[in-house]
XYZ file of C-alpha atoms in Angstrom:
760
model
C -91.105 -117.417 129.958
C -88.025 -117.190 132.190
C -85.793 -114.163 131.875
C -83.184 -115.111 134.519
C -79.623 -114.019 133.913
C -77.942 -116.821 131.997
C -74.623 -118.304 133.139
C -73.383 -117.782 129.583
C -71.112 -114.741 129.270
C -72.922 -111.710 127.894
C -70.435 -111.145 125.082
C -70.673 -114.784 124.000
C -74.462 -114.392 123.961
C -74.192 -111.371 121.678
C -71.943 -113.194 119.223
C -74.380 -116.097 119.122
C -77.164 -113.860 117.804
C -77.768 -113.954 114.046
C -80.432 -113.796 111.413
C -80.517 -116.399 108.700
C -82.822 -118.003 106.163
C -82.772 -121.773 106.737
C -82.177 -124.250 103.918
C -85.259 -126.419 103.499
C -84.318 -128.475 100.475
C -82.063 -131.298 99.291
C -79.191 -132.098 96.918
C -80.374 -133.873 93.751
C -78.522 -136.850 92.350
C -78.262 -135.230 88.877
C -79.497 -132.390 86.722
C -79.929 -132.135 82.904
C -76.564 -132.035 81.190
C -77.743 -129.274 78.841
C -77.791 -126.732 81.664
C -75.041 -124.211 81.313
C -72.642 -123.943 84.283
C -74.334 -120.873 85.771
C -77.756 -122.406 85.219
C -76.717 -125.659 86.818
C -75.419 -123.851 89.898
C -78.586 -121.767 90.207
C -80.892 -124.768 90.004
C -78.699 -126.691 92.442
C -78.820 -123.780 94.909
C -82.608 -123.409 94.584
C -83.131 -127.140 95.224
C -80.921 -127.030 98.278
C -82.815 -123.996 99.561
C -86.168 -125.665 98.938
C -87.897 -122.290 98.548
C -86.128 -119.764 96.388
C -86.434 -117.116 93.657
C -84.643 -116.435 90.381
C -84.571 -112.721 89.533
C -82.716 -113.297 86.263
C -82.888 -111.019 83.270
C -84.804 -112.054 80.213
C -83.034 -114.597 78.024
C -80.914 -116.251 80.742
C -82.895 -119.488 80.476
C -85.404 -119.208 83.323
C -87.827 -121.544 81.567
C -85.231 -124.323 81.251
C -84.150 -123.806 84.874
C -87.741 -123.987 86.071
C -88.247 -127.229 84.162
C -85.050 -128.751 85.507
C -86.019 -127.674 89.023
C -89.528 -129.138 88.666
C -88.202 -132.445 87.329
C -85.793 -132.800 90.246
C -88.591 -132.069 92.753
C -90.825 -134.715 91.163
C -88.019 -137.297 91.341
C -87.312 -136.456 94.972
C -90.929 -136.403 96.232
C -92.469 -139.046 93.989
C -95.225 -136.534 93.175
C -95.652 -134.311 90.100
C -94.474 -130.725 90.097
C -96.545 -127.792 88.821
C -95.417 -124.800 86.765
C -97.916 -121.955 86.513
C -97.401 -119.483 83.655
C -99.212 -116.534 81.975
C -101.695 -117.174 79.152
C -100.151 -118.924 76.075
C -96.762 -119.300 77.766
C -97.619 -122.823 78.861
C -97.193 -124.140 75.323
C -93.837 -122.381 75.011
C -92.753 -124.132 78.201
C -93.964 -127.460 76.840
C -91.906 -126.975 73.711
C -88.875 -126.096 75.844
C -89.417 -129.271 77.870
C -89.600 -131.376 74.699
C -86.458 -129.718 73.378
C -84.454 -130.701 76.475
C -85.997 -134.108 76.957
C -87.959 -133.297 80.150
C -91.287 -135.151 80.319
C -93.985 -132.478 80.692
C -97.652 -131.975 79.851
C -100.062 -129.048 79.699
C -103.364 -129.341 81.524
C -106.357 -127.110 80.859
C -109.048 -128.656 83.062
C -106.936 -130.047 85.863
C -106.628 -133.545 84.401
C -103.163 -134.939 85.096
C -101.589 -137.447 82.718
C -100.404 -140.441 84.669
C -96.661 -140.721 85.178
C -95.738 -137.246 83.855
C -93.453 -135.550 86.373
C -93.937 -131.927 85.243
C -97.410 -130.415 84.786
C -97.785 -126.990 83.151
C -100.831 -124.777 83.378
C -101.979 -121.136 83.287
C -102.741 -118.922 86.275
C -106.326 -118.727 85.043
C -106.630 -122.499 85.472
C -105.702 -122.476 89.193
C -109.305 -122.970 90.403
C -109.492 -126.217 88.386
C -106.317 -127.757 89.915
C -106.062 -130.016 92.936
C -102.864 -128.458 94.303
C -102.558 -131.011 97.083
C -101.154 -133.611 94.658
C -98.035 -131.574 93.790
C -94.708 -131.865 95.556
C -93.521 -128.511 94.302
C -94.752 -125.422 92.431
C -92.908 -122.902 90.271
C -94.351 -119.516 89.314
C -93.192 -118.440 85.828
C -93.221 -114.600 85.534
C -93.810 -114.421 89.296
C -94.165 -110.671 89.161
C -97.847 -111.542 89.051
C -97.447 -111.428 92.894
C -97.000 -107.661 92.661
C -100.401 -106.659 93.994
C -100.020 -106.292 97.784
C -103.542 -107.470 98.586
C -104.606 -108.633 95.115
C -106.897 -111.583 94.632
C -104.454 -113.553 92.491
C -101.669 -113.091 95.008
C -103.883 -114.231 97.910
C -105.132 -117.234 95.947
C -101.619 -118.347 95.116
C -100.303 -117.942 98.653
C -103.251 -119.723 100.185
C -103.303 -122.521 97.559
C -99.624 -123.467 98.055
C -99.192 -122.757 101.750
C -98.594 -126.467 102.391
C -96.604 -127.230 99.268
C -93.103 -128.181 100.531
C -91.020 -126.847 97.623
C -91.598 -123.520 95.876
C -89.845 -121.500 93.214
C -90.532 -117.998 91.890
C -88.922 -116.840 88.627
C -89.044 -113.455 86.947
C -86.728 -110.867 85.486
C -87.425 -108.780 88.599
C -90.195 -109.011 91.179
C -91.225 -105.381 90.641
C -88.952 -103.129 88.609
C -89.008 -100.128 90.883
C -90.748 -101.044 94.155
C -88.511 -102.609 96.838
C -91.475 -103.301 99.125
C -92.917 -105.749 96.609
C -90.056 -108.159 97.343
C -92.111 -109.035 100.430
C -94.766 -110.667 98.276
C -92.270 -113.157 96.982
C -91.000 -113.887 100.497
C -94.603 -114.426 101.603
C -95.334 -116.840 98.749
C -92.204 -118.769 99.595
C -93.330 -118.965 103.229
C -90.316 -117.102 104.567
C -91.806 -113.860 105.863
C -94.987 -111.841 105.549
C -94.793 -108.332 103.988
C -95.962 -106.714 107.185
C -93.186 -108.365 109.148
C -90.672 -107.271 106.537
C -91.924 -103.708 106.631
C -91.627 -103.397 110.412
C -88.153 -104.903 110.493
C -86.429 -102.975 107.688
C -88.687 -100.207 106.525
C -90.122 -96.970 107.849
C -93.309 -95.267 106.859
C -92.302 -92.139 104.949
C -94.908 -89.678 106.207
C -93.997 -87.204 103.472
C -95.767 -89.416 100.967
C -98.983 -91.367 101.579
C -98.609 -95.139 101.874
C -94.890 -94.958 101.069
C -92.245 -97.041 102.800
C -88.498 -96.685 102.496
C -85.586 -98.699 103.767
C -84.100 -97.666 107.094
C -80.595 -96.486 106.465
C -79.006 -98.741 109.071
C -81.095 -101.718 107.900
C -80.337 -101.511 104.184
C -77.340 -103.872 104.137
C -79.063 -106.494 106.272
C -82.253 -106.241 104.152
C -80.458 -106.912 100.844
C -78.430 -109.721 102.411
C -81.707 -111.268 103.622
C -83.194 -111.040 100.132
C -80.033 -112.592 98.659
C -80.317 -115.505 101.134
C -83.434 -116.763 99.258
C -83.096 -115.022 95.862
C -80.439 -114.807 93.176
C -80.399 -111.760 90.918
C -78.372 -111.364 87.715
C -78.380 -109.458 84.443
C -75.588 -111.585 82.955
C -73.990 -114.909 84.061
C -70.943 -113.038 85.342
C -73.107 -111.228 87.876
C -73.473 -114.529 89.662
C -69.775 -115.294 89.512
C -66.903 -113.876 87.414
C -66.017 -117.426 86.297
C -69.127 -117.558 84.133
C -68.866 -116.358 80.562
C -71.247 -113.762 79.124
C -70.714 -114.895 75.535
C -73.976 -115.008 73.669
C -75.867 -112.987 76.311
C -74.691 -109.471 75.397
C -77.147 -107.773 73.057
C -77.808 -104.182 71.966
C -80.154 -102.157 74.146
C -83.552 -101.224 72.744
C -83.904 -97.898 70.960
C -86.775 -95.744 72.226
C -88.478 -93.242 69.887
C -90.920 -90.743 71.291
C -93.640 -89.487 68.921
C -95.436 -86.435 70.330
C -98.864 -85.505 69.037
C -99.572 -81.819 69.292
C -102.923 -80.986 70.900
C -104.971 -77.917 70.278
C -104.177 -75.670 73.244
C -106.755 -73.117 72.205
C -109.640 -75.527 72.811
C -110.808 -75.340 76.392
C -113.906 -77.113 77.653
C -116.647 -74.542 78.216
C -117.406 -75.916 81.652
C -113.827 -75.264 82.708
C -114.165 -71.539 82.113
C -110.591 -71.442 80.911
C -109.128 -69.712 77.865
C -106.578 -72.455 77.207
C -106.403 -76.178 77.789
C -104.903 -76.981 81.206
C -103.934 -80.547 81.941
C -103.265 -81.992 85.419
C -101.576 -85.287 86.217
C -104.802 -86.895 87.389
C -106.073 -90.119 85.832
C -109.293 -88.368 84.725
C -107.360 -85.688 82.877
C -105.037 -88.232 81.344
C -107.883 -90.312 79.945
C -109.687 -87.282 78.551
C -106.593 -86.060 76.727
C -106.027 -89.527 75.271
C -109.621 -89.641 74.006
C -109.274 -86.218 72.391
C -106.045 -87.259 70.606
C -107.097 -90.780 69.665
C -107.396 -90.326 65.873
C -104.046 -88.514 65.639
C -102.233 -91.159 67.652
C -103.794 -93.996 65.690
C -102.624 -92.346 62.465
C -99.042 -92.143 63.778
C -99.135 -95.883 64.574
C -100.487 -96.784 61.151
C -97.811 -94.765 59.418
C -95.101 -96.544 61.378
C -96.402 -100.024 60.640
C -97.069 -99.319 56.942
C -93.563 -97.829 56.565
C -91.971 -101.239 57.264
C -94.339 -103.752 55.669
C -91.963 -106.705 55.971
C -91.408 -106.347 59.732
C -93.436 -108.127 62.389
C -95.053 -105.606 64.707
C -96.579 -105.632 68.178
C -99.042 -102.816 68.774
C -99.778 -102.196 72.463
C -103.039 -100.465 73.440
C -104.660 -99.709 76.773
C -108.308 -99.416 75.815
C -110.702 -101.038 73.363
C -111.287 -97.613 71.800
C -107.609 -97.415 70.928
C -107.758 -100.923 69.492
C -110.767 -100.059 67.330
C -109.116 -96.907 65.967
C -105.892 -98.712 65.081
C -107.612 -101.749 63.509
C -109.626 -99.450 61.247
C -106.316 -98.153 59.786
C -104.473 -101.482 59.823
C -106.984 -104.108 58.680
C -104.500 -107.022 58.724
C -103.723 -106.518 62.442
C -104.833 -109.544 64.488
C -106.280 -108.488 67.815
C -106.267 -110.341 71.149
C -108.992 -108.779 73.278
C -110.006 -109.348 76.888
C -113.513 -110.716 76.138
C -112.135 -113.615 74.071
C -111.993 -117.068 75.556
C -108.610 -118.319 76.850
C -108.445 -120.728 73.876
C -109.011 -117.918 71.369
C -106.353 -115.738 73.007
C -103.879 -118.590 73.117
C -104.439 -119.506 69.453
C -103.842 -115.924 68.250
C -100.810 -115.338 70.456
C -99.311 -118.612 69.275
C -99.953 -117.644 65.625
C -97.910 -114.496 66.110
C -95.122 -116.339 67.901
C -94.723 -118.832 65.026
C -94.840 -116.118 62.359
C -98.273 -116.896 60.915
C -99.415 -113.373 61.871
C -97.397 -110.240 61.054
C -99.131 -107.603 63.169
C -100.404 -108.309 66.669
C -102.715 -105.843 68.442
C -103.241 -106.383 72.129
C -102.915 -104.964 75.702
C -99.903 -105.341 77.996
C -102.245 -106.718 80.626
C -103.056 -109.644 78.302
C -99.725 -110.501 76.690
C -97.117 -108.352 78.397
C -95.663 -111.218 80.472
C -93.882 -114.415 79.543
C -94.156 -114.471 75.739
C -91.042 -115.032 73.642
C -91.134 -112.965 70.450
C -87.472 -112.764 69.487
C -88.491 -112.760 65.813
C -90.045 -109.293 66.306
C -87.928 -106.190 66.659
C -90.677 -103.577 66.227
C -93.080 -102.430 68.959
C -95.334 -99.399 69.267
C -97.313 -98.139 72.262
C -100.410 -96.231 71.247
C -100.375 -94.505 74.655
C -98.428 -94.452 77.884
C -99.421 -94.670 81.500
C -97.403 -94.282 84.675
C -96.467 -97.973 84.933
C -92.813 -98.527 84.108
C -93.177 -102.215 84.950
C -95.801 -102.663 82.231
C -93.502 -100.984 79.653
C -90.488 -102.971 80.854
C -92.273 -106.297 80.651
C -93.940 -105.617 77.310
C -90.685 -104.555 75.626
C -89.137 -107.681 77.100
C -91.239 -109.898 74.875
C -88.905 -108.869 72.017
C -85.815 -107.700 73.865
C -84.459 -111.041 75.087
C -81.872 -113.743 74.445
C -81.980 -114.687 70.764
C -82.840 -111.175 69.586
C -80.144 -110.277 67.036
C -81.174 -106.677 66.350
C -81.819 -103.667 68.550
C -85.552 -103.536 69.295
C -87.155 -100.335 68.027
C -89.711 -99.178 70.571
C -92.032 -96.347 69.533
C -93.833 -94.392 72.275
C -96.757 -92.270 71.104
C -97.878 -89.557 73.492
C -99.122 -85.986 73.507
C -97.413 -82.705 74.281
C -99.586 -82.300 77.411
C -98.373 -85.604 78.881
C -94.680 -84.932 79.291
C -95.037 -85.707 82.973
C -95.975 -89.300 82.120
C -92.769 -89.868 80.157
C -90.727 -88.217 82.885
C -92.263 -90.462 85.529
C -91.513 -93.582 83.467
C -87.899 -92.518 83.089
C -87.613 -91.898 86.816
C -88.995 -95.338 87.587
C -86.546 -96.851 85.148
C -83.680 -95.322 87.129
C -85.192 -96.694 90.343
C -85.425 -100.147 88.743
C -81.785 -100.122 87.708
C -80.724 -99.037 91.216
C -82.801 -101.764 92.880
C -81.523 -104.414 90.491
C -77.958 -103.286 91.199
C -78.518 -103.697 94.940
C -79.846 -107.196 94.428
C -76.919 -108.203 92.268
C -74.426 -106.721 94.704
C -76.020 -108.640 97.541
C -76.134 -111.817 95.461
C -72.387 -111.587 94.911
C -71.866 -111.060 98.610
C -73.647 -114.163 99.813
C -73.256 -116.603 96.904
C -71.104 -118.915 99.061
C -73.635 -119.178 101.932
C -77.007 -118.100 103.290
C -76.180 -116.848 106.748
C -76.673 -113.162 107.473
C -74.525 -112.259 110.504
C -74.690 -108.830 112.024
C -71.762 -107.341 113.875
C -71.211 -106.914 117.601
C -70.088 -103.363 117.990
C -67.244 -102.358 120.294
C -68.122 -101.931 123.965
C -67.736 -98.159 123.681
C -68.994 -95.755 126.311
C -69.326 -92.010 126.231
C -70.922 -89.944 128.982
C -72.293 -86.412 128.760
C -73.380 -84.738 132.000
C -74.759 -81.438 133.238
C -76.238 -80.070 136.461
C -79.491 -82.104 136.245
C -78.804 -84.843 133.751
C -76.320 -87.616 132.905
C -76.597 -89.445 129.593
C -74.526 -92.424 128.425
C -73.795 -93.631 124.863
C -73.255 -97.392 125.030
C -74.739 -100.822 125.607
C -77.562 -100.454 128.163
C -76.718 -103.781 129.824
C -72.998 -103.030 130.187
C -73.580 -99.420 131.291
C -76.323 -100.181 133.830
C -74.111 -102.802 135.441
C -71.671 -99.998 136.358
C -74.242 -97.645 137.926
C -74.500 -97.309 141.704
C -76.995 -99.424 143.656
C -80.229 -97.634 144.597
C -79.330 -94.566 142.520
C -82.678 -94.211 140.690
C -85.998 -92.991 142.117
C -88.093 -94.005 139.103
C -87.555 -95.893 135.840
C -89.598 -95.569 132.656
C -88.892 -96.783 129.169
C -90.229 -98.346 126.002
C -88.056 -101.387 125.195
C -87.598 -102.760 121.700
C -90.734 -104.811 120.966
C -88.820 -108.013 120.344
C -87.948 -108.086 116.595
C -90.671 -105.635 115.590
C -88.187 -102.795 115.102
C -84.410 -102.721 114.736
C -82.724 -99.384 115.356
C -79.121 -100.219 114.434
C -77.008 -102.978 112.849
C -75.316 -103.722 116.189
C -76.226 -107.009 117.887
C -76.087 -105.148 121.161
C -79.410 -103.661 119.987
C -82.140 -105.861 121.487
C -84.256 -105.141 118.395
C -81.791 -107.230 116.366
C -83.184 -110.508 117.562
C -84.482 -113.643 115.915
C -87.586 -114.207 118.022
C -89.265 -113.498 121.369
C -87.209 -116.177 123.119
C -83.914 -114.597 122.086
C -85.222 -111.123 122.936
C -86.118 -112.087 126.482
C -82.834 -113.865 126.962
C -81.170 -110.562 126.027
C -83.626 -108.510 128.136
C -82.950 -110.912 130.991
C -79.423 -109.485 131.411
C -80.911 -106.054 132.057
C -83.950 -106.668 134.289
C -81.982 -107.577 137.487
C -79.693 -104.572 136.963
C -82.730 -102.314 136.780
C -83.951 -103.630 140.165
C -80.516 -103.207 141.693
C -80.176 -99.569 140.664
C -83.737 -98.682 141.752
C -84.418 -97.544 145.319
C -86.496 -99.963 147.419
C -90.223 -99.396 147.240
C -89.945 -97.353 144.033
C -91.404 -98.156 140.607
C -90.365 -99.206 137.095
C -92.868 -98.361 134.290
C -92.539 -100.306 131.042
C -94.391 -99.338 127.844
C -95.359 -102.423 125.842
C -97.884 -103.789 123.318
C -98.883 -107.165 122.018
C -97.434 -108.304 118.684
C -98.675 -110.177 115.616
C -98.140 -113.828 114.793
C -97.540 -114.347 111.034
C -98.871 -117.390 109.258
C -95.823 -117.606 106.983
C -93.428 -118.299 109.836
C -95.741 -119.901 112.397
C -98.376 -121.770 110.376
C -101.170 -119.663 111.860
C -102.020 -115.996 112.438
C -102.894 -114.285 115.682
C -101.369 -112.227 118.467
C -98.350 -112.726 120.693
C -98.792 -111.965 124.384
C -95.730 -109.657 124.525
C -97.296 -107.699 127.376
C -97.751 -110.876 129.413
C -94.267 -112.142 128.549
C -92.793 -108.861 129.774
C -94.685 -109.162 133.065
C -93.477 -112.753 133.513
C -89.906 -111.766 132.654
C -89.884 -109.293 135.541
C -91.629 -111.558 138.017
C -89.438 -114.581 137.132
C -86.182 -112.706 137.571
C -84.252 -114.249 140.499
C -84.132 -112.324 143.740
C -81.199 -110.018 144.292
C -78.395 -110.677 146.759
C -80.190 -108.402 149.173
C -83.415 -110.402 148.851
C -85.196 -107.799 146.679
C -87.733 -108.828 144.038
C -90.251 -107.352 141.628
C -94.000 -107.191 142.228
C -96.593 -106.500 139.573
C -97.844 -103.105 140.808
C -100.369 -101.819 138.238
C -101.026 -101.100 134.598
C -102.803 -98.648 132.289
C -104.208 -99.374 128.807
C -103.589 -96.713 126.133
C -106.173 -96.508 123.389
C -104.921 -96.637 119.797
C -106.577 -95.863 116.453
C -107.228 -99.090 114.409
C -107.351 -97.095 111.163
C -103.836 -95.721 111.724
C -102.632 -99.215 112.628
C -104.089 -100.664 109.412
C -102.441 -97.948 107.315
C -99.102 -98.506 108.990
C -98.975 -102.323 109.113
C -101.310 -103.367 106.279
C -102.785 -105.937 108.619
C -105.391 -108.102 106.899
C -107.291 -108.423 110.158
C -108.116 -104.708 110.130
C -109.423 -104.481 106.571
C -113.075 -103.501 106.317
C -113.595 -105.640 103.220
C -113.424 -108.761 105.399
C -116.809 -107.820 106.886
C -118.290 -109.009 103.587
C -115.722 -111.648 102.628
C -114.958 -113.389 105.949
C -115.465 -111.432 109.182
C -113.786 -114.216 111.132
C -110.510 -112.664 109.934
C -111.335 -109.306 111.575
C -109.778 -108.357 114.881
C -109.539 -105.278 117.057
C -106.647 -102.889 116.911
C -103.795 -103.491 119.374
C -103.770 -101.208 122.391
C -100.579 -100.179 124.180
C -99.903 -100.573 127.874
C -97.789 -99.195 130.646
C -97.087 -102.090 133.070
C -95.623 -101.003 136.412
C -93.389 -103.018 138.754
C -92.380 -102.230 142.321
C -89.118 -103.116 143.985
C -89.840 -104.964 147.254
C -87.249 -105.854 149.815
C -85.078 -104.534 152.630
C -84.905 -100.782 153.093
C -88.333 -99.946 151.734
C -89.323 -97.977 154.801
C -86.146 -95.932 154.669
C -86.824 -94.593 151.179
C -88.226 -91.082 150.798
C -91.900 -91.229 150.097
C -93.589 -89.652 147.052
C -96.007 -86.906 148.203
C -98.154 -84.338 146.390
C -99.977 -81.183 147.504
C -103.734 -81.729 146.886
C -104.020 -78.126 145.766
C -101.632 -78.885 142.899
C -102.639 -82.453 142.296
C -106.442 -82.090 142.338
C -109.060 -84.816 142.615
C -110.064 -84.546 138.910
C -106.426 -84.960 137.971
C -106.087 -88.013 140.210
C -109.267 -89.514 138.708
C -107.855 -88.984 135.232
C -104.586 -90.627 136.131
C -106.250 -93.476 138.038
C -108.375 -94.465 135.074
C -107.316 -97.944 133.815
C -107.691 -96.679 130.238
C -106.133 -93.469 128.884
C -108.054 -92.621 125.742
C -106.930 -88.993 125.489
C -103.281 -89.493 124.569
C -102.365 -87.664 121.357
C -100.445 -90.061 119.163
C -98.360 -87.205 117.671
C -97.144 -85.989 121.040
C -93.698 -87.391 120.563
C -90.229 -85.842 120.258
C -89.660 -86.964 116.708
C -92.626 -84.831 115.643
C -90.550 -81.815 116.762
C -87.450 -82.544 114.705
C -86.654 -82.880 110.998
C -85.208 -86.045 109.568
C -81.429 -86.064 110.009
C -79.283 -86.535 106.970
C -79.269 -90.157 105.678
C -81.087 -91.338 108.779
C -84.654 -92.207 109.713
C -86.807 -90.420 112.201
C -86.541 -92.200 115.518
C -89.535 -94.460 116.093
C -90.646 -93.056 119.459
C -93.953 -94.760 120.219
C -93.983 -93.563 123.854
C -95.844 -90.264 123.889
C -94.530 -87.429 126.036
C -97.850 -87.108 127.890
C -97.578 -90.740 129.006
C -94.135 -89.987 130.449
C -95.369 -86.781 132.083
C -98.291 -88.488 133.854
C -96.088 -91.315 135.136
C -93.384 -88.950 136.328
C -95.803 -86.546 137.957
C -97.654 -89.300 139.776
C -94.770 -91.452 140.960
C -91.866 -89.043 141.656
C -90.948 -86.003 143.700
C -89.289 -82.896 142.274
C -85.523 -83.505 142.148
C -85.876 -87.306 141.849
C -83.725 -89.204 139.312
C -85.690 -90.645 136.428
C -83.786 -93.382 134.561
C -84.322 -94.957 131.117
C -82.087 -97.700 129.639
C -83.539 -97.127 126.179
C -83.058 -93.377 125.828
C -83.564 -93.066 122.060
C -83.671 -89.336 121.215
C -84.422 -88.522 124.855
C -88.201 -88.548 125.333
C -88.152 -89.686 128.990
C -85.290 -87.412 129.902
C -86.912 -84.463 128.134
C -90.220 -84.871 129.986
C -88.519 -85.455 133.365
C -86.342 -82.382 133.085
C -89.320 -80.237 132.101
C -91.011 -81.401 135.323
C -88.097 -80.332 137.497
C -86.707 -83.881 137.941
C -83.214 -85.098 137.186
C -82.560 -87.534 134.339
C -80.240 -90.397 133.501
C -80.339 -92.590 130.424
C -78.424 -94.944 128.143
C -78.592 -95.029 124.323
C -76.655 -97.401 122.037
C -76.951 -95.512 118.708
C -74.650 -92.457 118.447
C -77.022 -90.519 116.159
C -79.904 -90.870 118.622
C -77.597 -90.100 121.557
C -76.657 -86.748 119.966
C -80.360 -85.856 119.642
C -80.955 -86.905 123.276
C -78.185 -84.601 124.501
C -79.672 -81.684 122.531
C -83.121 -82.360 123.905
C -81.776 -82.604 127.491
C -80.031 -79.267 127.043
C -83.153 -77.715 125.604
C -85.421 -78.974 128.395
C -83.030 -78.081 131.215
C -82.101 -74.613 129.926
C -85.417 -73.401 128.551
C -86.084 -70.512 130.907
C -89.485 -69.870 129.333
C -90.875 -73.230 130.460
C -93.423 -73.144 133.233
C -95.353 -76.037 134.728
C -98.974 -75.787 133.677
C -101.680 -76.852 136.128
C -102.101 -80.561 135.663
C -105.793 -80.493 134.831
C -105.158 -78.125 131.894
C -103.206 -80.671 129.882
C -104.666 -83.626 127.964
């Protein structure tokens, strides 16, 4: 890979950088005339995209739009389209197709009627289908993709990896979890969740396995989502020209019924005088068992009080179902151990009014069903899943419902935390949905996501032993004096693995490795020019993952090797100087920490049993070192050490090709709290790595330079070791931290240099 300075002007290059989701579809000749204007435009957009998602609220006609999309795909490809739906929903879709004159058929065993363009089936039937025959697939109630590593999600992604046209449709992909949007992008073949996490999210170490959006990446993230998804609560959310007439309906009314438990009864084994309840699942289940009869009685009283109303009774366990059915004999139950045909028949009977009271679990019938005739629901118990509650209530609260749905929530006085958690998640859902709708409005006229090129600002702070610049590292380094640095050390952006700011001057804001190295190619010759002859440049790198969704295969990218080639391929300087590949050290990393951070499938232990061919080793980090060769090498001051200070054991430790004693937490951002509204700086280069390199390859008083200063790790370590420091940082927030750290390291009178062999 060549990294030579391009003849193209640097500013023009920056403006040419962008991130966009490509259109992979086509424009159909016609769509069903019955589509309403907003529905027509949504279906047209999805067909032109080729792979898209509808995150449209219940009742906006997703079923009809899916059918119209599938029919157009079949006409375009000459192959049938498939719609997968939850249990019993397939027949509702078939009736919708008949209503609008779209030829469709339901298959149970995988048999496909000849000449029928739209085939409908249930998710449970996927193993019986030959998916290779379909030109397109639509997932009805696609929130089934929620599970990050769930079996159903993996089966769907793998089954349709080669299907050219794909559609996902749901009210929302996950009501309160932004990260789950990545599962939809992965199904659509646009980006894998791990890639999404590293680009726009940061691991929130205050909560286990929790990721949050980077502040600076939030706008770009939502614009990216809106480039392949459309979100709306009402037609006017898509465009003000669309009327909301007929779609406005009263919100559901929620009624909490609290069963009082006996606080004086404490289990003998607890040794407690009064009942104490924690938020654990074990405690929750025990309390629910103890209050079962009381809760069932509350449910029966509610149902008997309105004998003419259809009711849905939601339970979570068979014990709850048994207790309720004993008090409401006419309730028809749909239970998990029934055959799919039995479940479908009973759910259909309730939908057509043949059954008045339905008793079932949200996991069985909480998705996809249309029960507008029913305005009464009761939950025998609650758990912490807001999505489950949201979807279950949505079976009644949807377009066509003419009355406010009355939702009764039965709980106990010891479980107030459950209700509070559900309410918190509801607020998170509304906030996430609002972000999606706002982004949808912002990009409805196009799919390109263009970041900005910030102004070529420059600010310099200097002191007796350090000089730090806030600006574009390429532009700033071009202005620095020739041969002004004794040593250079830095950790560059790892291509598009991380982005640190929304500015296109940030090399992390790049489309792929090729674009990254084109950008990096403007800097590499300037680094050689400003380095003294014979001196060294140490670059901290690691290899990167290849994602199947964007490349058609999974594996590793030789980012380390590409970096080496980028330096060696840089053209010689005007003085004849060039880079040589001097040395390298491998830094051991913990594969368990890597798995927890990246969710990489190749590091999951379960593959040992399932398919060990997927397993791989963790990715080590490297420091690759380059030397500037050319005229003047003999005139440069040599680096020398006193053997009494730099002992033989220390040299042997430093000379080892593998450093397996580097503490991963030995970084500057472990020493600071998160700044307001900003993320902790991702500083993967540990301070001890910098210390060893600086001690080995510089003399006291030498100038240590880094073009990617961040919050100042390299400068901090260099100043502590009685060297001078110079660095460049683009992001103002990080620059401020770097200045503080430089001041701290340079002015800390209590610092003393420990003997080298004492530090690990």
